[in-house]
Coordinates of C-alpha atoms in Angstrom, one line a residue:
M1 CA 5.8 -22.8 -19.0
K2 CA 2.7 -22.9 -17.0
Y3 CA 3.1 -26.5 -15.3
P4 CA 6.5 -26.5 -14.5
K5 CA 5.7 -23.7 -12.6
I6 CA 3.1 -25.3 -10.5
G7 CA 5.3 -28.3 -10.1
L8 CA 7.7 -25.9 -8.2
L9 CA 4.7 -24.5 -6.1
L10 CA 3.7 -27.9 -5.1
V11 CA 7.2 -29.2 -4.2
V12 CA 8.0 -25.9 -2.2
A13 CA 4.5 -26.6 -0.1
G14 CA 5.7 -30.4 0.1
C15 CA 8.6 -29.7 1.6
F16 CA 6.9 -28.0 4.7
F17 CA 4.7 -31.4 4.9
I18 CA 8.2 -33.7 5.0
A19 CA 10.5 -31.4 6.8
P20 CA 10.3 -31.8 10.9
V21 CA 8.1 -29.2 12.9
P22 CA 10.6 -26.6 14.3
D23 CA 10.4 -26.5 18.3
G24 CA 7.7 -24.5 19.3
L25 CA 5.2 -24.5 16.4
S26 CA 2.4 -26.7 15.9
I27 CA 2.3 -28.8 12.7
T28 CA -0.9 -27.3 11.3
A29 CA 1.0 -23.8 11.5
W30 CA 4.1 -25.5 9.6
R31 CA 2.4 -26.7 6.9
L32 CA -0.1 -23.9 6.5
F33 CA 3.3 -21.3 6.4
G34 CA 4.7 -23.6 3.4
V35 CA 1.2 -23.2 1.6
F36 CA 2.0 -19.5 2.4
A37 CA 5.3 -19.8 1.1
A38 CA 4.4 -21.5 -2.3
L39 CA 1.6 -19.0 -2.8
I40 CA 3.6 -15.8 -2.6
L41 CA 6.2 -17.8 -4.7
G42 CA 3.1 -18.4 -7.3
L43 CA 2.3 -14.5 -6.8
I44 CA 5.8 -13.8 -8.3
L45 CA 5.9 -16.6 -11.2
Q46 CA 2.0 -16.1 -12.0
P47 CA 1.2 -19.3 -13.8
Y48 CA -2.3 -18.3 -13.3
P49 CA -4.2 -15.0 -12.8
E50 CA -4.5 -14.0 -8.7
P51 CA -8.0 -15.0 -8.4
T52 CA -7.7 -18.8 -9.9
L53 CA -4.5 -18.9 -7.8
L54 CA -6.1 -18.1 -4.7
M55 CA -9.2 -20.1 -5.5
L56 CA -6.6 -23.2 -5.8
T57 CA -4.6 -22.3 -3.0
I58 CA -7.9 -22.2 -0.7
T59 CA -8.9 -25.3 -2.2
L60 CA -5.8 -27.4 -1.4
A61 CA -5.1 -25.6 2.0
S62 CA -8.5 -26.4 3.2
M63 CA -8.2 -30.3 2.1
F64 CA -4.9 -31.0 3.5
V65 CA -4.3 -28.3 6.5
L66 CA -7.0 -26.5 8.3
P67 CA -11.1 -26.2 8.1
I68 CA -12.1 -23.8 4.8
Q69 CA -14.0 -21.5 7.5
E70 CA -10.8 -20.5 9.0
I71 CA -9.0 -19.1 5.8
L72 CA -12.8 -17.2 4.5
V73 CA -12.4 -15.4 7.7
G74 CA -10.2 -13.0 5.4
Y75 CA -13.4 -12.2 3.7
T76 CA -14.7 -10.5 6.9
D77 CA -11.5 -8.1 7.4
A78 CA -12.8 -4.3 7.7
M79 CA -9.3 -3.2 5.7
L80 CA -10.8 -5.4 2.6
W81 CA -14.3 -3.7 2.5
L82 CA -12.9 0.0 3.3
T83 CA -10.7 -0.8 -0.2
L84 CA -13.7 -2.5 -2.1
V85 CA -15.9 0.3 -1.2
A86 CA -13.4 3.0 -2.1
M87 CA -13.2 1.3 -5.8
M88 CA -16.9 1.6 -5.7
I89 CA -16.5 5.7 -5.1
G90 CA -14.0 5.8 -7.8
I91 CA -16.4 4.1 -10.5
G92 CA -19.4 6.6 -9.2
L93 CA -16.9 9.6 -9.6
K94 CA -15.8 8.5 -13.3
K95 CA -19.5 7.6 -14.3
S96 CA -20.8 11.1 -13.4
G97 CA -18.0 12.7 -15.6
L98 CA -16.6 14.4 -12.7
T99 CA -13.0 12.8 -12.9
R100 CA -12.7 13.5 -16.5
R101 CA -13.6 17.3 -15.8
L102 CA -11.1 17.3 -13.1
G103 CA -8.7 15.6 -15.6
L104 CA -9.1 17.9 -18.3
L105 CA -9.0 20.7 -15.8
L106 CA -5.5 19.8 -14.5
I107 CA -4.0 19.0 -17.9
S108 CA -5.3 22.3 -19.5
R109 CA -3.9 24.2 -16.5
F110 CA -1.1 22.3 -15.2
G111 CA -0.4 19.9 -17.9
K112 CA 2.8 20.8 -19.6
T113 CA 4.5 17.3 -18.9
S114 CA 3.3 14.0 -17.5
L115 CA 6.1 14.5 -15.2
R116 CA 4.6 17.7 -13.7
I117 CA 0.8 16.3 -13.6
G118 CA 2.6 13.2 -11.5
Y119 CA 3.8 15.7 -8.9
I120 CA 0.9 17.6 -8.6
L121 CA -1.0 14.2 -8.1
S122 CA 1.4 13.2 -5.4
F123 CA 1.3 16.6 -3.7
I124 CA -2.3 16.4 -3.6
D125 CA -2.0 12.9 -1.5
L126 CA 0.7 14.8 0.6
L127 CA -1.8 17.2 1.6
L128 CA -4.2 14.7 2.4
A129 CA -2.0 12.3 4.4
T130 CA -2.0 15.1 6.9
S131 CA -5.6 14.1 7.8
T132 CA -6.7 10.7 6.2
P133 CA -4.9 7.9 7.9
A134 CA -6.1 5.0 5.2
S135 CA -4.3 4.5 2.1
P136 CA -7.3 2.6 0.3
A137 CA -9.4 5.8 1.5
R138 CA -6.8 8.8 0.8
T139 CA -5.5 7.5 -2.8
G140 CA -7.9 4.8 -3.6
G141 CA -10.8 6.8 -3.2
L142 CA -9.9 10.3 -3.6
V143 CA -6.4 10.7 -5.6
Y144 CA -6.6 7.8 -7.9
P145 CA -10.2 8.9 -9.8
L146 CA -8.2 12.2 -10.6
A147 CA -5.4 10.1 -12.3
E148 CA -7.9 8.2 -14.0
G149 CA -9.3 11.3 -15.7
V150 CA -5.8 12.1 -16.6
I151 CA -5.2 8.8 -18.1
D152 CA -8.3 9.1 -20.0
V153 CA -7.7 12.3 -21.5
G154 CA -3.8 12.0 -21.8
S155 CA -4.4 8.8 -23.9
S156 CA -6.8 10.5 -26.7
G157 CA -8.5 6.9 -27.3
N158 CA -5.3 5.0 -28.1
Q159 CA -5.1 1.8 -26.0
A160 CA -1.4 1.5 -26.1
S161 CA -0.9 5.2 -25.3
K162 CA -3.4 4.7 -22.4
Q163 CA -1.7 1.5 -21.0
K164 CA 1.9 3.1 -20.6
T165 CA 0.3 6.3 -19.5
G166 CA -2.0 4.4 -16.8
A167 CA 1.0 2.3 -15.8
Y168 CA 2.9 5.3 -14.9
F169 CA 0.2 7.3 -12.9
T170 CA -1.1 4.0 -11.3
L171 CA 2.6 2.9 -10.1
L172 CA 3.1 6.5 -9.1
A173 CA -0.1 6.4 -7.0
Y174 CA 0.9 3.7 -5.3
M175 CA 4.4 4.5 -4.3
A176 CA 3.5 7.9 -3.5
S177 CA 0.7 6.8 -1.3
M178 CA 3.1 4.8 0.6
L179 CA 5.6 7.5 1.3
T180 CA 3.3 10.3 2.5
G181 CA 1.8 7.4 4.8
G182 CA 5.3 7.7 6.4
L183 CA 5.8 11.5 6.4
F184 CA 3.2 12.0 8.9
M185 CA 1.9 10.5 12.1
T186 CA -1.8 10.3 10.9
G187 CA -0.7 9.2 7.4
M188 CA -1.4 5.6 8.1
G189 CA -3.2 4.2 11.1
P190 CA -0.8 1.6 12.5
N191 CA 1.8 4.7 13.0
L192 CA -0.1 5.5 16.3
I193 CA 0.6 1.8 17.2
N194 CA 4.7 2.4 16.9
V195 CA 3.8 5.9 18.9
K196 CA 2.4 3.9 21.7
L197 CA 5.0 1.0 21.6
A198 CA 7.9 3.7 21.6
Q199 CA 6.3 5.2 24.8
D200 CA 5.8 2.0 26.7
V201 CA 8.9 -0.1 25.7
L202 CA 11.5 2.8 25.0
G203 CA 10.2 5.7 27.4
I204 CA 10.1 8.5 24.6
H205 CA 7.0 10.5 23.6
V206 CA 6.6 11.4 20.0
S207 CA 4.2 13.9 18.9
W208 CA 2.7 15.0 15.7
P209 CA 5.1 17.7 15.0
L210 CA 8.1 15.9 16.1
W211 CA 7.3 12.9 13.6
T212 CA 6.9 15.0 10.8
M213 CA 9.9 17.2 11.6
A214 CA 12.3 14.2 11.6
A215 CA 10.9 12.4 8.1
L216 CA 12.9 15.5 6.6
P217 CA 15.1 13.0 4.8
G218 CA 11.9 11.1 3.6
F219 CA 10.3 14.5 2.3
I220 CA 13.5 14.5 0.0
G221 CA 12.8 10.8 -1.2
F222 CA 9.2 11.7 -1.5
L223 CA 10.6 14.8 -4.3
L224 CA 12.7 12.1 -5.8
T225 CA 9.9 9.4 -6.6
P226 CA 7.8 11.0 -9.3
Y227 CA 11.0 11.5 -11.3
L228 CA 12.3 7.9 -10.6
V229 CA 9.0 6.2 -11.3
Y230 CA 8.9 8.3 -14.6
K231 CA 12.6 7.0 -15.7
F232 CA 11.6 3.4 -15.0
C233 CA 7.9 3.1 -15.5
P234 CA 7.8 6.2 -18.6
P235 CA 4.5 7.2 -19.9
D236 CA 3.7 7.3 -23.6
V237 CA 3.7 10.8 -24.0
A238 CA 6.5 13.1 -22.3
S239 CA 5.1 16.6 -23.3
M240 CA 1.7 16.8 -23.1
T241 CA 1.2 20.3 -25.0
A242 CA -0.9 19.1 -27.5
V243 CA -3.0 17.2 -25.4
R244 CA -3.2 20.1 -23.0
D245 CA -4.3 22.5 -26.0
R246 CA -7.0 19.8 -26.9
A247 CA -7.9 19.3 -23.4
G248 CA -8.7 22.8 -23.0
L249 CA -11.5 22.4 -25.9
E250 CA -13.0 19.7 -24.6
L251 CA -13.4 21.4 -21.1
S252 CA -14.9 24.2 -22.8
S253 CA -17.3 22.0 -24.9
M254 CA -18.4 20.3 -21.7
G255 CA -20.1 23.4 -20.5
G256 CA -20.9 24.0 -17.0
I257 CA -20.9 21.2 -14.3
N258 CA -24.3 19.2 -14.7
K259 CA -26.4 17.6 -11.9
S260 CA -24.8 14.2 -11.7
E261 CA -21.3 16.1 -11.4
L262 CA -22.3 18.5 -8.6
T263 CA -24.0 15.5 -6.9
A264 CA -20.9 13.4 -7.0
A265 CA -18.6 16.5 -5.8
G266 CA -21.1 16.9 -2.9
V267 CA -20.5 13.0 -1.9
F268 CA -16.7 13.6 -2.5
L269 CA -16.5 16.5 -0.1
T270 CA -18.6 15.0 2.5
I271 CA -16.5 11.8 2.5
L272 CA -13.2 13.7 2.4
I273 CA -14.6 15.8 5.5
L274 CA -15.4 12.6 7.1
W275 CA -12.1 11.0 6.6
S276 CA -10.1 14.0 7.5
T277 CA -11.9 14.3 10.9
S278 CA -12.0 10.6 11.9
T279 CA -9.3 11.0 14.4
V280 CA -11.5 13.4 16.0
S281 CA -14.8 12.2 15.4
R282 CA -14.0 8.6 16.0
I283 CA -16.2 7.4 13.1
D284 CA -14.6 4.4 11.6
N285 CA -12.8 4.7 8.1
T286 CA -14.6 1.8 6.8
L287 CA -18.2 3.1 7.7
V288 CA -17.3 6.5 5.9
A289 CA -16.9 4.7 2.5
F290 CA -20.0 2.9 3.0
V291 CA -21.9 6.1 3.6
G292 CA -20.3 7.6 0.3
V293 CA -21.5 4.5 -1.7
S294 CA -24.9 4.4 -0.3
L295 CA -25.6 8.1 -1.2
M296 CA -24.3 7.4 -4.7
L297 CA -26.6 4.8 -5.0
V298 CA -29.4 6.8 -3.4
L299 CA -28.9 9.7 -5.5
D300 CA -28.4 7.9 -8.5
V301 CA -25.1 8.5 -9.4
L302 CA -24.6 4.6 -9.2
D303 CA -26.8 1.9 -9.9
W304 CA -25.9 -1.5 -8.9
N305 CA -25.4 -2.9 -12.2
D306 CA -22.6 -0.3 -12.3
L307 CA -20.7 -2.3 -9.6
A308 CA -21.9 -5.7 -10.4
E309 CA -20.1 -5.6 -13.9
N310 CA -17.0 -3.9 -12.5
K311 CA -14.6 -7.2 -13.1
E312 CA -11.4 -5.8 -11.4
M313 CA -13.4 -4.9 -8.1
W314 CA -14.7 -8.4 -8.0
S315 CA -11.6 -10.0 -8.9
F316 CA -9.7 -7.9 -6.1
L317 CA -12.6 -9.1 -3.5
I318 CA -11.7 -12.8 -4.2
W319 CA -7.8 -12.9 -4.5
F320 CA -7.1 -10.1 -1.7
G321 CA -9.7 -11.8 0.4
A322 CA -8.2 -15.1 0.3
I323 CA -4.5 -13.8 0.7
L324 CA -5.5 -12.0 4.4
G325 CA -7.4 -15.4 5.5
F326 CA -3.8 -17.2 5.2
S327 CA -2.1 -14.3 7.1
S328 CA -4.9 -14.2 9.5
A329 CA -5.1 -17.8 10.1
L330 CA -0.9 -18.1 10.3
T331 CA -1.2 -14.9 13.1
K332 CA -4.2 -17.0 15.1
L333 CA -1.8 -20.1 14.8
G334 CA 1.0 -18.3 16.3
F335 CA 3.4 -18.5 13.4
F336 CA 4.7 -14.9 13.3
N337 CA 5.0 -14.6 17.2
W338 CA 7.2 -17.8 17.0
F339 CA 9.2 -16.4 14.0
A340 CA 9.7 -13.1 15.3
G341 CA 10.8 -15.0 18.8
I342 CA 13.5 -17.0 16.4
I343 CA 14.7 -13.7 15.0
K344 CA 15.0 -12.2 18.3
L345 CA 17.2 -15.1 19.3
L346 CA 19.2 -14.8 16.5
L347 CA 19.7 -11.2 16.7
P348 CA 23.2 -10.1 18.1
T349 CA 23.0 -7.5 21.0
A350 CA 26.3 -8.1 23.1
G351 CA 29.0 -5.3 22.3
A352 CA 26.9 -4.3 19.3
G353 CA 27.8 -0.6 18.1
A354 CA 24.9 2.0 17.6
Y355 CA 25.2 1.8 13.8
T356 CA 25.4 -2.0 13.8
V357 CA 22.0 -1.9 15.8
L358 CA 20.5 0.8 13.4
L359 CA 21.4 -1.4 10.3
L360 CA 19.6 -4.3 11.7
V361 CA 16.9 -2.2 12.6
A362 CA 16.5 -1.4 9.1
A363 CA 16.9 -4.7 8.0
L364 CA 14.0 -6.1 10.3
A365 CA 11.7 -3.1 9.2
V366 CA 12.2 -3.8 5.6
L367 CA 12.9 -7.7 4.8
P368 CA 10.2 -9.3 6.3
H369 CA 7.7 -7.3 4.8
Y370 CA 7.6 -9.8 1.8
F371 CA 5.6 -12.3 3.9
F372 CA 2.8 -9.6 4.9
V373 CA -0.1 -8.5 3.1
S374 CA -1.4 -6.1 5.7
Y375 CA 0.6 -3.3 7.0
T376 CA -1.1 -3.4 10.4
G377 CA -0.6 -7.0 10.6
Y378 CA 3.1 -6.6 9.9
V379 CA 3.1 -3.7 12.7
V380 CA 1.6 -5.8 15.0
A381 CA 3.5 -8.8 14.6
F382 CA 7.0 -7.4 14.0
S383 CA 6.9 -3.7 16.0
P384 CA 7.4 -5.4 19.5
L385 CA 10.2 -7.6 18.6
I386 CA 12.1 -4.5 17.0
F387 CA 11.4 -2.2 20.0
S388 CA 12.6 -5.0 22.6
F389 CA 15.8 -5.7 20.7
V390 CA 16.5 -2.0 20.7
A391 CA 15.7 -1.8 24.5
A392 CA 18.5 -4.4 24.9
T393 CA 21.1 -2.4 23.5
D394 CA 22.4 1.2 24.1
V395 CA 21.5 2.6 20.8
P396 CA 19.8 6.2 20.8
R397 CA 16.3 5.5 20.9
Y398 CA 14.8 8.3 18.8
P399 CA 16.9 7.6 15.8
A400 CA 15.9 3.7 16.1
F401 CA 12.4 4.5 16.5
F402 CA 12.3 6.7 13.4
L403 CA 14.2 4.4 11.2
L404 CA 11.7 1.6 12.3
A405 CA 8.6 3.8 11.7
Y406 CA 9.6 5.3 8.3
L407 CA 11.0 2.2 7.0
M408 CA 8.1 -0.2 7.9
I409 CA 5.9 1.7 5.9
I410 CA 8.1 2.8 2.9
S411 CA 8.6 -1.4 2.5
C412 CA 5.0 -1.6 1.5
T413 CA 6.3 -0.6 -1.9
L414 CA 8.6 -3.5 -2.3
T415 CA 5.2 -5.5 -3.8
H416 CA 1.9 -5.2 -5.1
Y417 CA 0.4 -6.6 -2.1
G418 CA 2.2 -5.1 1.2
N419 CA -0.4 -2.7 1.8
A420 CA -4.5 -2.9 0.6
L421 CA -3.9 0.1 -2.0
G422 CA -1.7 -2.3 -3.8
P423 CA -4.1 -5.2 -5.0
L424 CA -6.8 -2.2 -5.7
L425 CA -4.3 -0.6 -8.2
M426 CA -2.9 -3.5 -9.6
E427 CA -6.6 -5.0 -10.5
K428 CA -6.8 -1.7 -12.7
G429 CA -4.6 -4.1 -15.3
Y430 CA -1.9 -1.2 -16.2
N431 CA 0.9 -2.7 -14.4
D432 CA 2.9 -6.0 -14.2
K433 CA 4.6 -7.4 -11.4
R434 CA 8.2 -6.9 -12.6
T435 CA 8.2 -3.3 -12.8
W436 CA 6.2 -2.9 -9.8
W437 CA 8.6 -5.0 -7.7
G438 CA 11.6 -3.5 -9.3
V439 CA 10.4 0.2 -8.5
G440 CA 9.4 -0.8 -5.3
T441 CA 12.7 -2.1 -4.4
L442 CA 14.6 1.0 -5.9
I443 CA 12.0 3.2 -3.9
T444 CA 12.9 1.5 -0.6
V445 CA 16.8 1.2 -1.0
V446 CA 17.1 4.9 -1.7
H447 CA 15.0 5.7 1.6
V448 CA 16.9 3.1 3.5
L449 CA 20.1 5.1 2.5
L450 CA 19.2 8.3 3.1
Y451 CA 17.7 7.6 6.6
L452 CA 20.9 5.8 7.5
T453 CA 23.0 8.8 6.0
A454 CA 21.2 12.1 6.0
G455 CA 18.9 11.2 8.4
I456 CA 21.4 10.1 11.1
I457 CA 23.4 13.5 10.6
Y458 CA 19.9 15.4 10.4
W459 CA 18.8 13.3 13.6
K460 CA 22.2 14.6 15.6
L461 CA 22.1 18.3 14.3
I462 CA 18.3 18.7 15.7
G463 CA 19.0 16.9 19.1
L464 CA 17.7 13.5 18.7
W465 CA 20.5 11.5 18.9
Y466 CA 19.7 10.1 22.6

């Protein structure tokens, strides 16, 4: 089946080399988008592993569309390096034994069921989202290492069991992180871009408490999510009573915390404090991650061989840096601005009722996300378009804003590349794309329905229908 898939991808890309170039777009942008569209399809069909597919795509695009250095710029992206270094931090925490100890502690104290532990890890992410605005840092660097401890202990060395248990906790970690990122204004950095646009274009002011208060329907969705993931991507063991007893015994046999664990814990807390106070201190999140890894290397929690031998980490660097490069090149060539302008021309505004407009806002907040590999890029490209559309109608401003702001984040769940955290977790090797995309679609649809029904009623009740 590999070669028919490759043939289909070449046909898709080739169509853009034959079809006329639309007005307002350069031939380079049009052809590069064709290659990019074929790439997205390739990520779905999977004729090759992601790194191989991206290497081939870079080669072909550089031979026939634009210079290779304009694609390789993705490897300089700060979010790529934040995610990569967050993976390094996770390796250090795991090597020290701290994550296993914490995993044993979670299971022995609270681990009656896998579902219960899933809720506990999700609530830890929720707490951190109040002050840590980068999901690779929050979930990849702080929460997921705890999940890895649970996966290792809960599977009892059985590889098949570990695969299913790992798939559940890994997929849940991503879904929960995207949801918590939307419940607080500080949950994701680009949230502040939307707040600023709301003030400039719509003339409304959104504060931190108002953002969280208006997100009540999202909290309902958040509470449903661990159960939904549990049903559609179940772990190998539902009841963890036997595992819980064994975890208690192993925790006792470990004795007191050792020097390596204590050092790792100190670095962990340092990173947590710096990330949590970054909105006040203005210290860059990526710099904080580099500080954390540097401390681990200097204090012998890690050595370079631990990092050099991690295939998943370097695989992530190759394929996600490349896909960021394609997205960056398309942005530089003006493709997304052109695309946004075309959509704006097609949108009906005259005579549209408030609910019709809100339906359109919801669609615009969700559907284009399949083409974006950066949540920040998505916000920068599409938020001005949607705000301009809303400003040209009589729809109540606050409901339109919150519908847009919340669903743009939630739609990150649609794919495994919609946010930098996704590739980090996908490279763990537990999840297949079909389940990931299926569960992500379900989570997105549930939240769209929640906000378009309970959300509208709730916003009217609290006086935000204006």
